[in-house]
Each structure stands twice: as C-alpha cells, then as structure tokens.
Short mmCIF file of C-alpha atoms and ligand atoms in Angstrom, two decimals:
data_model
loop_
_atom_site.label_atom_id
_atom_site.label_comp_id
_atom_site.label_asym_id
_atom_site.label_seq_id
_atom_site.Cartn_x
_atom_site.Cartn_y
_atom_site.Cartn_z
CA UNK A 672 -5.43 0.96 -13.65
CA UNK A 673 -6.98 4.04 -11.75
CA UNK A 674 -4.80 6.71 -9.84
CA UNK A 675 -5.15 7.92 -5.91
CA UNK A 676 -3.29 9.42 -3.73
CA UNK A 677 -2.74 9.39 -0.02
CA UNK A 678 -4.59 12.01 1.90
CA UNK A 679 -2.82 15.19 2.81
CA UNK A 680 -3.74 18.01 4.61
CA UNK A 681 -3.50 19.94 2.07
CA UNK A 682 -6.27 18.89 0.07
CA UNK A 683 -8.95 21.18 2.33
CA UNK A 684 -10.11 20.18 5.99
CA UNK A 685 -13.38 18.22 5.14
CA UNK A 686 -13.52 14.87 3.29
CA UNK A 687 -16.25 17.05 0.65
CA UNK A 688 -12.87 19.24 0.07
CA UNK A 689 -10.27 16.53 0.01
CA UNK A 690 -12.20 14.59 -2.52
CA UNK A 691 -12.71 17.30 -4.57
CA UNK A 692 -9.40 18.68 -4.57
CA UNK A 693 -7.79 15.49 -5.45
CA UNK A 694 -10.56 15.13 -8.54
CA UNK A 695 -10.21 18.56 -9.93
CA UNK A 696 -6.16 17.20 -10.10
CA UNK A 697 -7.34 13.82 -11.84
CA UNK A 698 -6.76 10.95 -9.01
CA UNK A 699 -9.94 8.28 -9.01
CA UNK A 700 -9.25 7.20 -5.44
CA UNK A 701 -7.98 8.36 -2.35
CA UNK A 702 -6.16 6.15 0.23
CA UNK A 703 -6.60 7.13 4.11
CA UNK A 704 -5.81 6.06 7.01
CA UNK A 705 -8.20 3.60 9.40
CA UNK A 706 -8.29 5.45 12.46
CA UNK A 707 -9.77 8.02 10.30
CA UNK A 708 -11.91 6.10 8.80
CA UNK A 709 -13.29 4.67 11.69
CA UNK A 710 -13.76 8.45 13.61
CA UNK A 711 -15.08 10.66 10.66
CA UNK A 712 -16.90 7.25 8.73
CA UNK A 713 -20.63 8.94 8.06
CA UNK A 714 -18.51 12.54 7.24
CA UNK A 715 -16.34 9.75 4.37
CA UNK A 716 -19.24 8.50 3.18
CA UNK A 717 -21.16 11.29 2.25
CA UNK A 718 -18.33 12.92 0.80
CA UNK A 719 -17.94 9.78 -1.48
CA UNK A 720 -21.40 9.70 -2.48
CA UNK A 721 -21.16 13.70 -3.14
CA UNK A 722 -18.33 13.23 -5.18
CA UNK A 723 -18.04 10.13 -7.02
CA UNK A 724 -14.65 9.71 -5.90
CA UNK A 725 -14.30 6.40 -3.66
CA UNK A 726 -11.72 5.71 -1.05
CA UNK A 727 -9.70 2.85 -2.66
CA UNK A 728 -7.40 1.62 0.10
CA UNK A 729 -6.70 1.86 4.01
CA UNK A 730 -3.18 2.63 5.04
CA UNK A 731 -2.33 2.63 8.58
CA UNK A 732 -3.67 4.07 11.71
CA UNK A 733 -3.50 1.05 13.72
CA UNK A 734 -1.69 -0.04 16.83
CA UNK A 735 1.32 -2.48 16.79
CA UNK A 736 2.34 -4.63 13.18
CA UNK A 737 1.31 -7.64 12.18
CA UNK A 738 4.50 -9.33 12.62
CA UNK A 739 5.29 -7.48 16.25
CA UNK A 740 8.00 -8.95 18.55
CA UNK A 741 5.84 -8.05 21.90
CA UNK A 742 2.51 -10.34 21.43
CA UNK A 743 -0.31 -7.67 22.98
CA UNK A 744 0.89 -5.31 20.03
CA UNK A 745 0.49 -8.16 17.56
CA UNK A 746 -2.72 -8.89 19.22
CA UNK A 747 -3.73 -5.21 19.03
CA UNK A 748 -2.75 -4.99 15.59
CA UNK A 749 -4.72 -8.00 14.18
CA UNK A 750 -7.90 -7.00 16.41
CA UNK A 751 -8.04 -3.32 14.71
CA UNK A 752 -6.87 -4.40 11.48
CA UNK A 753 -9.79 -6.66 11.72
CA UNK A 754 -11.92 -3.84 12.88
CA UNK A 755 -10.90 -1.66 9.34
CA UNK A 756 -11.19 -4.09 7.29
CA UNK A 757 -15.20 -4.13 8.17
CA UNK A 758 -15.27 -0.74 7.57
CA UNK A 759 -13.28 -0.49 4.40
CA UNK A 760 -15.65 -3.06 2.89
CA UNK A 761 -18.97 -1.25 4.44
CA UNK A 762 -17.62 2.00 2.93
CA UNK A 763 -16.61 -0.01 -0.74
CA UNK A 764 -12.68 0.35 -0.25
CA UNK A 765 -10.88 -2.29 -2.04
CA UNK A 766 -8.32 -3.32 1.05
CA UNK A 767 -6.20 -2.41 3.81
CA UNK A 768 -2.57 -2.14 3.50
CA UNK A 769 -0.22 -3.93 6.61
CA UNK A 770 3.31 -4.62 5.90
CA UNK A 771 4.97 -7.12 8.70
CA UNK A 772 6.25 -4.15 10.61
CA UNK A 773 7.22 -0.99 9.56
CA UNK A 774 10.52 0.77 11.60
CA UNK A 775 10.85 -1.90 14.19
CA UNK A 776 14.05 -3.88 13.64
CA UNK A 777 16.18 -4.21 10.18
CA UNK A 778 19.05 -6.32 10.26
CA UNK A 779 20.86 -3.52 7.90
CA UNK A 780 21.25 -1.49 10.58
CA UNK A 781 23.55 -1.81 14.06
CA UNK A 782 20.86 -3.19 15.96
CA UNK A 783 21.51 -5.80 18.90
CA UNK A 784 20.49 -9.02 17.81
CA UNK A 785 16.71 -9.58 17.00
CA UNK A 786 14.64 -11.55 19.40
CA UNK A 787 13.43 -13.97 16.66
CA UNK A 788 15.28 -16.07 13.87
CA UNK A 789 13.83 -16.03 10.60
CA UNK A 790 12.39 -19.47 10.68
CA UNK A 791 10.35 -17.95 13.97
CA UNK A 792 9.36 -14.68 11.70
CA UNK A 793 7.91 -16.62 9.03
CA UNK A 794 5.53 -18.65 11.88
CA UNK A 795 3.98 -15.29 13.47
CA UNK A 796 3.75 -13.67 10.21
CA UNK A 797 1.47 -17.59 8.77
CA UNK A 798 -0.29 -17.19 12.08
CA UNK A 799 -1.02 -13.54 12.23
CA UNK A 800 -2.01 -13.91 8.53
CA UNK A 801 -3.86 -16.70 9.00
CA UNK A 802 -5.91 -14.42 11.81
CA UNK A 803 -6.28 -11.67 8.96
CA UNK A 804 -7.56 -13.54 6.13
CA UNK A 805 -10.46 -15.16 7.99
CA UNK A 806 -11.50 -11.35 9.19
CA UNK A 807 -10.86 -10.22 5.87
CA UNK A 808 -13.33 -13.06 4.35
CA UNK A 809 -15.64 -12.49 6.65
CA UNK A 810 -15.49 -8.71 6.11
CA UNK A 811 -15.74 -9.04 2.12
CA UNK A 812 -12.43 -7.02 2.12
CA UNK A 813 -8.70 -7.89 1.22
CA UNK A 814 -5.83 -7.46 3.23
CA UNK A 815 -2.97 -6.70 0.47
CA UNK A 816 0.21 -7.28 2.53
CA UNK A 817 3.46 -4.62 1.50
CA UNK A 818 7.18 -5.91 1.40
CA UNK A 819 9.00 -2.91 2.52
CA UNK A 820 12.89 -1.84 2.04
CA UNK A 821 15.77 -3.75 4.04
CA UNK A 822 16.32 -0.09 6.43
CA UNK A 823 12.26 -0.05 7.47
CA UNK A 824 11.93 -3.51 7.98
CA UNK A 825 13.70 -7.29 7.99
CA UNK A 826 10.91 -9.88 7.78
CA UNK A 827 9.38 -9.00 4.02
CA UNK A 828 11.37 -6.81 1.35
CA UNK A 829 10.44 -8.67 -1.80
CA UNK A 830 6.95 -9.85 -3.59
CA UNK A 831 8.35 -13.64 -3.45
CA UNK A 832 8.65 -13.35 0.05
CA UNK A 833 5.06 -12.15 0.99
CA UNK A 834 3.91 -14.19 -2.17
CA UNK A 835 5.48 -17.30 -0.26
CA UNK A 836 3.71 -16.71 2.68
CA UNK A 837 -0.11 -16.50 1.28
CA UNK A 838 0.54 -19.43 -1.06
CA UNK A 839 1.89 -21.77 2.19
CA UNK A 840 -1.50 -20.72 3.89
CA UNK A 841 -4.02 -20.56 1.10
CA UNK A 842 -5.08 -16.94 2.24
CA UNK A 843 -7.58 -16.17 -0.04
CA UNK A 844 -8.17 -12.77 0.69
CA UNK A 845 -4.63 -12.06 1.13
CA UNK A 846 -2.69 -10.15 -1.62
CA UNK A 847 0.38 -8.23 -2.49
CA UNK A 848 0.93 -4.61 -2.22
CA UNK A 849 3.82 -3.63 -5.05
CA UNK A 850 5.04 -0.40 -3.98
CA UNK A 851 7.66 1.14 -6.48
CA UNK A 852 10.29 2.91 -3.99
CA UNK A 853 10.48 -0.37 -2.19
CA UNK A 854 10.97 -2.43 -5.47
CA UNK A 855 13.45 -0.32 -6.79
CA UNK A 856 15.61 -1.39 -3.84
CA UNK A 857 15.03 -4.60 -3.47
CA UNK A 858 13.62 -6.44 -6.58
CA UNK A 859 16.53 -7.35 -8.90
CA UNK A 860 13.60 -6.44 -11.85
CA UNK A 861 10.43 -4.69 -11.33
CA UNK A 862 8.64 -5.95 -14.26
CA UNK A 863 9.89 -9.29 -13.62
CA UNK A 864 8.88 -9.77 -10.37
CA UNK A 865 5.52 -8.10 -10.81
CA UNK A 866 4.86 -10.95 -13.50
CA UNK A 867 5.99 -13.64 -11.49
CA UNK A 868 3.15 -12.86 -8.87
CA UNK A 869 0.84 -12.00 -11.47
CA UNK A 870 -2.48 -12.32 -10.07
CA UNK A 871 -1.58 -11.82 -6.35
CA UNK A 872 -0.61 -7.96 -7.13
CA UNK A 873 -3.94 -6.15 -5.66
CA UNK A 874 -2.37 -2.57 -5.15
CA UNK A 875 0.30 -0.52 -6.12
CA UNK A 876 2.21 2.33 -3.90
CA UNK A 877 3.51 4.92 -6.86
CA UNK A 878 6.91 6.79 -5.50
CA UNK A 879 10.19 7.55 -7.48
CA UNK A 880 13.46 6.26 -6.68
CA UNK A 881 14.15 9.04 -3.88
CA UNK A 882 10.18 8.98 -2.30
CA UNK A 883 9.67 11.77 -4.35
CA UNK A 884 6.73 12.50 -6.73
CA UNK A 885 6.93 9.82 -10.01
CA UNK A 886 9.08 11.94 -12.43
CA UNK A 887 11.50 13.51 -10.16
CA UNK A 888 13.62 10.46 -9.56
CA UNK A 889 15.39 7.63 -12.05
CA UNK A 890 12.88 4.96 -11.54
CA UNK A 891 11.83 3.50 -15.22
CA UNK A 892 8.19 3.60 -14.69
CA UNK A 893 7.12 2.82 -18.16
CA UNK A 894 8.83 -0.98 -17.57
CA UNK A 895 6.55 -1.43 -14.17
CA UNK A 896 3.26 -0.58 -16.36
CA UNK A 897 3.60 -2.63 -18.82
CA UNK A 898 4.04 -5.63 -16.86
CA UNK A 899 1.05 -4.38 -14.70
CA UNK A 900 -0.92 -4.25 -18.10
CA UNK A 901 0.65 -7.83 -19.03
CA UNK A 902 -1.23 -8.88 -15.47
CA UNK A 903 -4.55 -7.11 -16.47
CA UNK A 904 -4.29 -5.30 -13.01
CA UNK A 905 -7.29 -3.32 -12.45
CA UNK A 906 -6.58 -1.84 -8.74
CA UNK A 907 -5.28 1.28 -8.14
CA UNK A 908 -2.12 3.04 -8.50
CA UNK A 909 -1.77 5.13 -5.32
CA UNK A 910 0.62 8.28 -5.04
CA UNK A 911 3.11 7.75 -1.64
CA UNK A 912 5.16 10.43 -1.58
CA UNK A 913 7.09 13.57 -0.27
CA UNK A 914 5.72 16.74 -1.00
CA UNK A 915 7.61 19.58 -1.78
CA UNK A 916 5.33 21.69 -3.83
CA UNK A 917 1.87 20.61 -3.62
CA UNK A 918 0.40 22.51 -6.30
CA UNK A 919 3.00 21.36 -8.56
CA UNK A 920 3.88 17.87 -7.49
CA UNK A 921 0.07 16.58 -7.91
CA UNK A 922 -0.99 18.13 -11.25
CA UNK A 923 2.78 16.99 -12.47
CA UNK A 924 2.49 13.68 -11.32
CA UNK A 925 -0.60 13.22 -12.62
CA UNK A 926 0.17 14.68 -16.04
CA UNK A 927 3.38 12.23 -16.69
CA UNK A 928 1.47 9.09 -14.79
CA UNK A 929 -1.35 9.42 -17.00
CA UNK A 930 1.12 9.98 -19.99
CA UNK A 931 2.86 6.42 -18.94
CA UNK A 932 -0.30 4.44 -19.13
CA UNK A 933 -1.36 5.11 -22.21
CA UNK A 934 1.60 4.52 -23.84
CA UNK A 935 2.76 1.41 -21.90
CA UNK A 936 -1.23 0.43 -22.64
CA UNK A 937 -0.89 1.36 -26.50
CA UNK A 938 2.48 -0.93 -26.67
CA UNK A 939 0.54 -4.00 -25.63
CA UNK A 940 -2.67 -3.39 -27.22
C1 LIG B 616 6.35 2.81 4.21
O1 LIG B 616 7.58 3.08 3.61
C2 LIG B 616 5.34 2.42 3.22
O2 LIG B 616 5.63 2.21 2.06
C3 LIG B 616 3.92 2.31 3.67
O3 LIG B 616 3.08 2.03 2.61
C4 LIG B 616 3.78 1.32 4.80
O4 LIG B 616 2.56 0.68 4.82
MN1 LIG B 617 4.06 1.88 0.55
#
C-alpha cells in the first residue's frame, strides 16, 4: 500500500514543485487530473523522472460521464477517457478513475423523474464499459470504476454494484475504485465488502467520514486496512479531501495513515 494525494494548488506552481512538496510530506504518488495531463505531459514527465515520485492515478478532467443521459456527452466521455488512458499508461500511471456520473441525477433528492429505469442504466453503463475496457487493453492501462454516495449519483453506490457490472462483461482491465467517504455511507461493512471483491479493488480514495482529512472524522480506518492487507492490495491509497489547513492537514494525515498501516500490517503478519 503506497500513499498519494490529489494535486492542489498549493503544492507550488510547477509539477518539479508539486512533486516535491508532496515527497518532503511523505505521499509516493500523486493523482491529477487528465486534462492536465494531456496539456503539461513533457512538463509531468520530467518532473517524475526528477523526482522519483510517479503519478499513480488520473481523476477527472474529462467531458460528460460514462453513464450520461444525453448520448454525445457519453460519447465525449468514452472518446477522452480513451484518450487518458493512453497517456496515463505512456507516462506509467496505474489507471484512470470514472464513476458512472458524478452530480447528474440521484434519486435521493426531489428530482423529476429520471429519463432511464434502472434496467436501462445497467445497459449504457455494460456498453460504455464495454467501450472502455477495449481502450484500456489496448492502452496497457486500467480503468478502475468508483461507486459514489446516493446524493452525487444513482446508478453505482456500492462495490457489488460496479463489481456486478465488470464480472457480467468480463472487463479485464476494468476494476474497482474503494473510496472511504463513499463506503462509509453506503457499504453496510467496509472491511466486508472490500473482501468480498477482493481482487477487483485496484485503488483506494482515503477521506474521513465528513470529506475531511483521515483523522478528523469517525471513520474506523484501521478495520478498512486490514482487510486491504487480507487482499494483498498493492495500489495506492490516495488522499481526497477538504483542506482546511494545508500545512497541517498533509503532514497529519500522513503521520496517523502511516501509523494505521503498520499496525493493521503487524496484526496480520
Ligand atoms: C467524488 O465525490 C469523488 O469521490 C471522485 O473521486 C469522483 O471521481
Ligand atoms: Mn473518490
């Protein structure tokens, strides 16, 4: 298990700073977006090569979702998804992150009715998927796909959901994003759920209870890591949070994060 973080501005204006910032606090990755990866991708590499710290995931910066009512913005979000993925695996990222959509309809909320029953949700989302993992094959990258919370989206909230779908299509280079604010919501147990899709976990989103820094909320984080020791999970644990006090919240977070893995390891061992 290795920790990043999602870029901030904060960390310094050029990729040399960023990456050194975030390695002088202790992270092993950082996780950006695509568009920026795309724009500043010589400026990235360098800086990864200078540093030794890699970018270990793709988050965003993308038109449309993958599971889009209108079909152009599904369209456009498979063709520069597509598009990423080549450069996150040119540029040695381990995947890009797409949940089905992210703020576009949740059935929690008093929306008018959506345009699509469930049964028609879970076809786009095998299609669209289906699109993604023969892109991501042919990319040498992963797609890991992210069940978010009931209020940011109504197709996928739970790892058996998404696990469901990449099972029913054999998508090879499909995996699951576990993201701990999201799981606290919606998984009735994090540790169990994380061990029922064992092998499918291929990234982690770290965030307390409140999408505040690990530490500052009530989620029991020491639980989650063991069963992501249990599943030998090698990716990386990446920070997706609030910031309040930057110079606090990193060097905090990675102080008690660090603290948790050991001792969840040490248990097991
Ligand atoms: C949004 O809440 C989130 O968790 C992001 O990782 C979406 O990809
Ligand atoms: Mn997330």
């Amino acid at each position: 298990m290795k920790l990043a973080v999602q870029d901030r501005g904060f960390f310094g204006e050029s990729f040399k700073e960023k990456l050194l910032k975030v390695k002088e606090y202790g992270f092993e990755g950082m996780e950006i977006s695509g568009d920026v990866l795309i724009n500043r991708y010589d400026e990235i590499k360098k800086a990864t090569t200078d540093t030794g710290i890699p970018i270990s995931s793709i988050c965003g910066g993308y038109r449309g979702w993958i599971g889009a009512f209108d079909k152009d913005e599904r369209q456009h979000a498979i063709q520069d998804i597509g598009e990423i993925l080549r450069y996150a695996a040119e540029i040695g990222a381990n995947g890009v992150i797409a949940p089905a959509a992210y703020g576009m309809y949740s059935t929690k909320l008093p929306h008018p009715k959506a345009p699509r029953t469930a049964d028609e949700d879970r076809e786009v989302l095998l299609d669209s998927l289906e699109q993604l993992n023969k892109l991501a094959i042919e990319a040498g990258s992963k797609l890991y796909l992210e069940p978010l919370n009931r209020y940011e989206d109504h197709m996928l909230n739970r790892l058996e959901q998404a696990q469901s779908l990449i099972i029913a299509g054999g998508f090879t280079s499909v995996q699951l994003l576990a993201d701990f604010f999201h799981m606290n919501i919606e998984e009735a147990d994090i540790s169990k759920s994380i061990l029922e899709t064992k092998s499918l976990v291929g990234h982690v989103h770290l965030a307390d209870s409140n999408r505040q820094f690990p530490g500052l909320g009530h989620l029991d984080f020491h639980a989650g890591f063991q069963a992501l020791h249990q599943i030998n999970f090698s990716g990386f644990l990446a920070i997706e949070c609030e910031v309040t006090h930057p110079e606090q919240n990193y060097a905090n977070a990675v102080h008690y994060l660090k603290g948790i893995i050991q001792k969840s390891y040490g248990e097991l061992s």
